[in-house]
Amino acid sequence: MQDLIHQSFSVQFEYSVFFTEKMLALDNVVLAETVHSRSRQDRPKMLTVIDAGLISANPDLPSKLEQYAAHHQINLVAPPMIVPGGEAVKNEPALPDNILQAIDRFGICRHSYVLAVGGGAVLDMVGLAAATAHRGVRLIRVPTTVLAQNDAGIGVKNGINAFGKKNFIGTFCPPYAVINDFAFLQTLDMRDWRAGVAEAVKIALIRDAEFFHFLEDSAHALAARDHGAMKMVVRRCAELHLRHIRTAGDPFELGSARPLDFGHWAAHRLEILTSYELKHGEAVAIGIALDSIYSHLIGCLDAKDLRKILAVLNAIGFRLYVPEIEDPSLFEGLAQFREHLGGVLTVTLLDSIGRGFEVHEIDQALYARTIKYLKDYALTGMVSPPRLSMETAGVAHAHRA
Ligand SMILES: NC(=O)c1ccc[n+]([C@@H]2O[C@H](COP(=O)([O-])OP(=O)(O)OC[C@H]3O[C@@H](n4cnc5c(N)ncnc54)[C@H](O)[C@@H]3O)[C@@H](O)[C@H]2O)c1
Ligand SMILES: [Zn+2]
């Protein structure tokens, strides 16, 4: 006979994602109220970490933050720490260590704050340090790229890269709050402005056909840097991501499936194969194109929908061909994707615009045709997908079985 005590409890997580403009204007109280609302300190302590790329585009940011903190009784324990922007920040283990040392030196406790301001990479790195110091201090994220505002900065994950693998070291840890300030988007360079839209296309394709049609209608405005159109895209995309985390039943990804990673197995591999020359969102756009073509070739997504998807990615301005898609080691991305999630390989494909479904294997020979198809499309603008053959229809049947 076995003796056991079965333990089971749940913990409620709550955080708000604010949408605002000019959060450091003295009359904008979002940050001040967030910091003061549940604090027992008269002048709550806050350690700030800012993305260097953001600072070069906004050199007066540290002084604005200092004025704001003084005005709103927030105790900035030190001048803002400035860390490199971009993926490099996730490839240097000394950087999270520096943050941990500062958390220790300045006495940031579990009732004080770390404010992380920057792109998704900086938020991921600072998030790891904040989640592990004292087993978790309060982290307020201020995402400043499109991708960070509509995806990377609003969810429950953090991480850095190790052993040549994306996000190998990281935790699931919801933030204390997130403040999306649309005004920051204005200084993004064109590639970063565009890159984040790939995540919106992704979530529209698997969850929301109407949002996809909005993206189709807005593609040229987005390519022309229309601020109003971008605000709507970020808002809706963030809402869909948050809804998924809240309602899909697996916020900490304990299962094998990760539907929001449509297009991502190839994307993660392409980021590595291009030595991160390709930005995450740019790689995701290619991954979406590939997995959409594959969905068509196995007989699921119809030709009309496929044409629309490729046309939208094109109109937004994504480059859909890079030579690395032809690298045979692209398929190592599948094994790495499975390993990262654990369990059986689960890849999301498309039935139609707005509806994803899952498969557990990828036919590599057919995927080689997928790659060739994308290359032809990207280099020649060919827009008529090949007709489905009996042979590929057979593959589709096998996949869904
Ligand atoms: N944690 C998650 O759930 C999650 C989800 C998706 C992606 N991610 C990660 O997010 C990262 C990508 O994030 P990203 O797309 O924000 O890119 P990024 O963080 O690499 O930033 C891109 C560039 O923009 C600069 N920058 C940031 N804000 C700026 C501004 N307002 N004006 C001018 N320049 C600015 C940065 O310095 C950097 O050079 C990847 O590491 C990816 O793995 C994480
Ligand atoms: Zn992504």
Coordinates of C-alpha atoms and ligand atoms in Angstrom, one line a residue, residues 151 199 264 280 284, ligand 2:
D151 CA 3.2 40.2 -28.1
E199 CA 2.7 38.7 -35.0
H264 CA 7.6 29.9 -35.4
H280 CA 12.2 37.9 -35.0
V284 CA 8.0 35.0 -38.4
Ligands
ZN2 ZN 6.9 35.5 -32.1

